[in-house]
Amino acid sequence: FFFDCVIAMGNQSSDPICLDYNATTPICDEACQVMQEYLASQARHGNPSSGHAFGTSAKHDVESARRQVAMAVACDVKEVFFTSGGTEANNWAIIGAALQVREQDPSKTHVVTSAIEHPAVDAPCKYLRDELGFDVTFVPVDSTGVIDVEAFGSSLSDKTSLVTIMHANNETGSVQPIEQLVKITKTFHKDILFHTDAAQSIGKIPVGVDDLGVDLLSVCSHKFYGPKGVGALYVRQGVHLKRLMHGAGHERGQRPGTENVLLLLGMGAAIQATHERLAENAQHMQTCRDRICEVLRSELGVDNVHLNGPVDQRLPNTLNVSLRSPANGTWVRAAHILGAIGVPERRQVFASAGSACHASSVSISPVLLAMKVPEEQALAAVRLSTGKYLTMDDAVAAARIIVSAVVSAGISEEKHVGANAGCHSVDLLVDKVE
Ligand SMILES: Cc1ncc(COP(=O)(O)O)c(C=O)c1O
């Protein structure tokens, strides 16, 4: 998990620089425009379930958003079900699939996931295990955060009903070999369902349900410049899920509740825009990210910048690094950097830290723990994630601000002693878990 943090320093007059696009993204112009037009039009505020003209118009808006999502992930419109976001899509896919399969065949009581999932997958898996009597295997990852394919193969059993492995990791950007894992799964038994959480990959790398071979795929609007609180679940035709909510017949009887037309319009426009300019945006995000890394390396020294995550098999926008003080070669805790320079009067850079330490304990990100990153290095991990609105000038400015922060935090760190030295500041900076 990640904690929101603020890195501040530098030019007083300038706007903050956001290097936290994996946490969320601003709403893009295309989405803003359709949402504003919708809000401004009295004639479009009908209930999509109503038979009169207002209803028909709203229904048309809902179905046009469904077409846009279907086109972006290359599936049929009938396979797209709207949800309140990535968390609901994951819960429904995992709990709905596991319960449905076990009802048909009571021997199917095993689910496979990974050790690096977002809480929106990890928690429903633990709910299945702790409350509903399922066995869950958490497949380990290697030191770069990529699934151990051999361990994955041996985790499958005659009892397995479902595999859920994320497409790309939110902390390190590691991209999992989903196509390969699907092949292994379907060769073991063709009926095992495969779900992937694509919250972080859509808009950054190609995501096609048939290319990946998955049965279920979660979509999260606010990671690709759409509004928050809306998402979708792709459900391959022929796959049945237990309903989690009970009510009227919306979403073809599978997910009741009057559709949030405003947010669906925004998500539809955003996913279409992101899909149409995928290569261009990915190139821009990667160029900015790599430039940030170059500045950190050239100014702090190559040996003082350690990448947490794979070099190549990684989202184009994500840079998770642990930084050492060039003065004394010790890891500079993310909390120290943030605590030393969190002054809002100066130019700010928004980023995230993966681990935190409190008065009497340290809390290491489960993802870095699974990668067996040593404690001091994990406590130094800062996640920098670029996006389409970041300019190259700001990317370089942000990198220099971080360099100054590392240098000054490194100096102040020498004044502290003990394992949790200086950690008191993090509690002030941590306000929510992503
Ligand atoms: C990988 C991943 N899955 C799921 C989610 C949750 O999505 P939402 O915020 O739409 O519930 C997030 C958001 O942080 C995420 O990064």
mmCIF file with all atom_site columns, C-alpha atoms in Angstrom, residues 7-9 332 336-338 340-341 400-411:
data_model
loop_
_atom_site.group_PDB
_atom_site.id
_atom_site.type_symbol
_atom_site.label_atom_id
_atom_site.label_alt_id
_atom_site.label_comp_id
_atom_site.label_asym_id
_atom_site.label_entity_id
_atom_site.label_seq_id
_atom_site.pdbx_PDB_ins_code
_atom_site.Cartn_x
_atom_site.Cartn_y
_atom_site.Cartn_z
_atom_site.occupancy
_atom_site.B_iso_or_equiv
_atom_site.pdbx_formal_charge
_atom_site.auth_seq_id
_atom_site.auth_comp_id
_atom_site.auth_asym_id
_atom_site.auth_atom_id
_atom_site.pdbx_PDB_model_num
ATOM 1  C CA . ILE A 1 7   ? 7.590  16.715 -1.284 1.00 0.00 ? 7   ILE A CA 1
ATOM 2  C CA . ALA A 1 8   ? 8.018  20.443 -1.264 1.00 0.00 ? 8   ALA A CA 1
ATOM 3  C CA . MET A 1 9   ? 10.921 22.673 -2.127 1.00 0.00 ? 9   MET A CA 1
ATOM 4  C CA . VAL A 1 332 ? 17.436 8.108  2.956  1.00 0.00 ? 332 VAL A CA 1
ATOM 5  C CA . HIS A 1 336 ? 12.864 11.905 6.101  1.00 0.00 ? 336 HIS A CA 1
ATOM 6  C CA . ILE A 1 337 ? 12.722 13.475 2.650  1.00 0.00 ? 337 ILE A CA 1
ATOM 7  C CA . LEU A 1 338 ? 9.092  14.379 3.085  1.00 0.00 ? 338 LEU A CA 1
ATOM 8  C CA . ALA A 1 340 ? 12.489 17.726 5.888  1.00 0.00 ? 340 ALA A CA 1
ATOM 9  C CA . ILE A 1 341 ? 10.935 19.622 3.039  1.00 0.00 ? 341 ILE A CA 1
ATOM 10 C CA . ARG A 1 400 ? 16.008 18.363 -8.977 1.00 0.00 ? 400 ARG A CA 1
ATOM 11 C CA . ILE A 1 401 ? 13.699 19.148 -6.066 1.00 0.00 ? 401 ILE A CA 1
ATOM 12 C CA . ILE A 1 402 ? 13.875 15.500 -5.019 1.00 0.00 ? 402 ILE A CA 1
ATOM 13 C CA . VAL A 1 403 ? 17.670 15.544 -5.325 1.00 0.00 ? 403 VAL A CA 1
ATOM 14 C CA . SER A 1 404 ? 17.841 18.539 -2.968 1.00 0.00 ? 404 SER A CA 1
ATOM 15 C CA . ALA A 1 405 ? 15.469 16.774 -0.620 1.00 0.00 ? 405 ALA A CA 1
ATOM 16 C CA . VAL A 1 406 ? 17.600 13.632 -0.560 1.00 0.00 ? 406 VAL A CA 1
ATOM 17 C CA . VAL A 1 407 ? 20.745 15.616 0.071  1.00 0.00 ? 407 VAL A CA 1
ATOM 18 C CA . SER A 1 408 ? 19.250 17.705 2.875  1.00 0.00 ? 408 SER A CA 1
ATOM 19 C CA . ALA A 1 409 ? 17.377 14.765 4.427  1.00 0.00 ? 409 ALA A CA 1
ATOM 20 C CA . GLY A 1 410 ? 20.579 12.746 4.255  1.00 0.00 ? 410 GLY A CA 1
ATOM 21 C CA . ILE A 1 411 ? 22.363 15.434 6.211  1.00 0.00 ? 411 ILE A CA 1
#
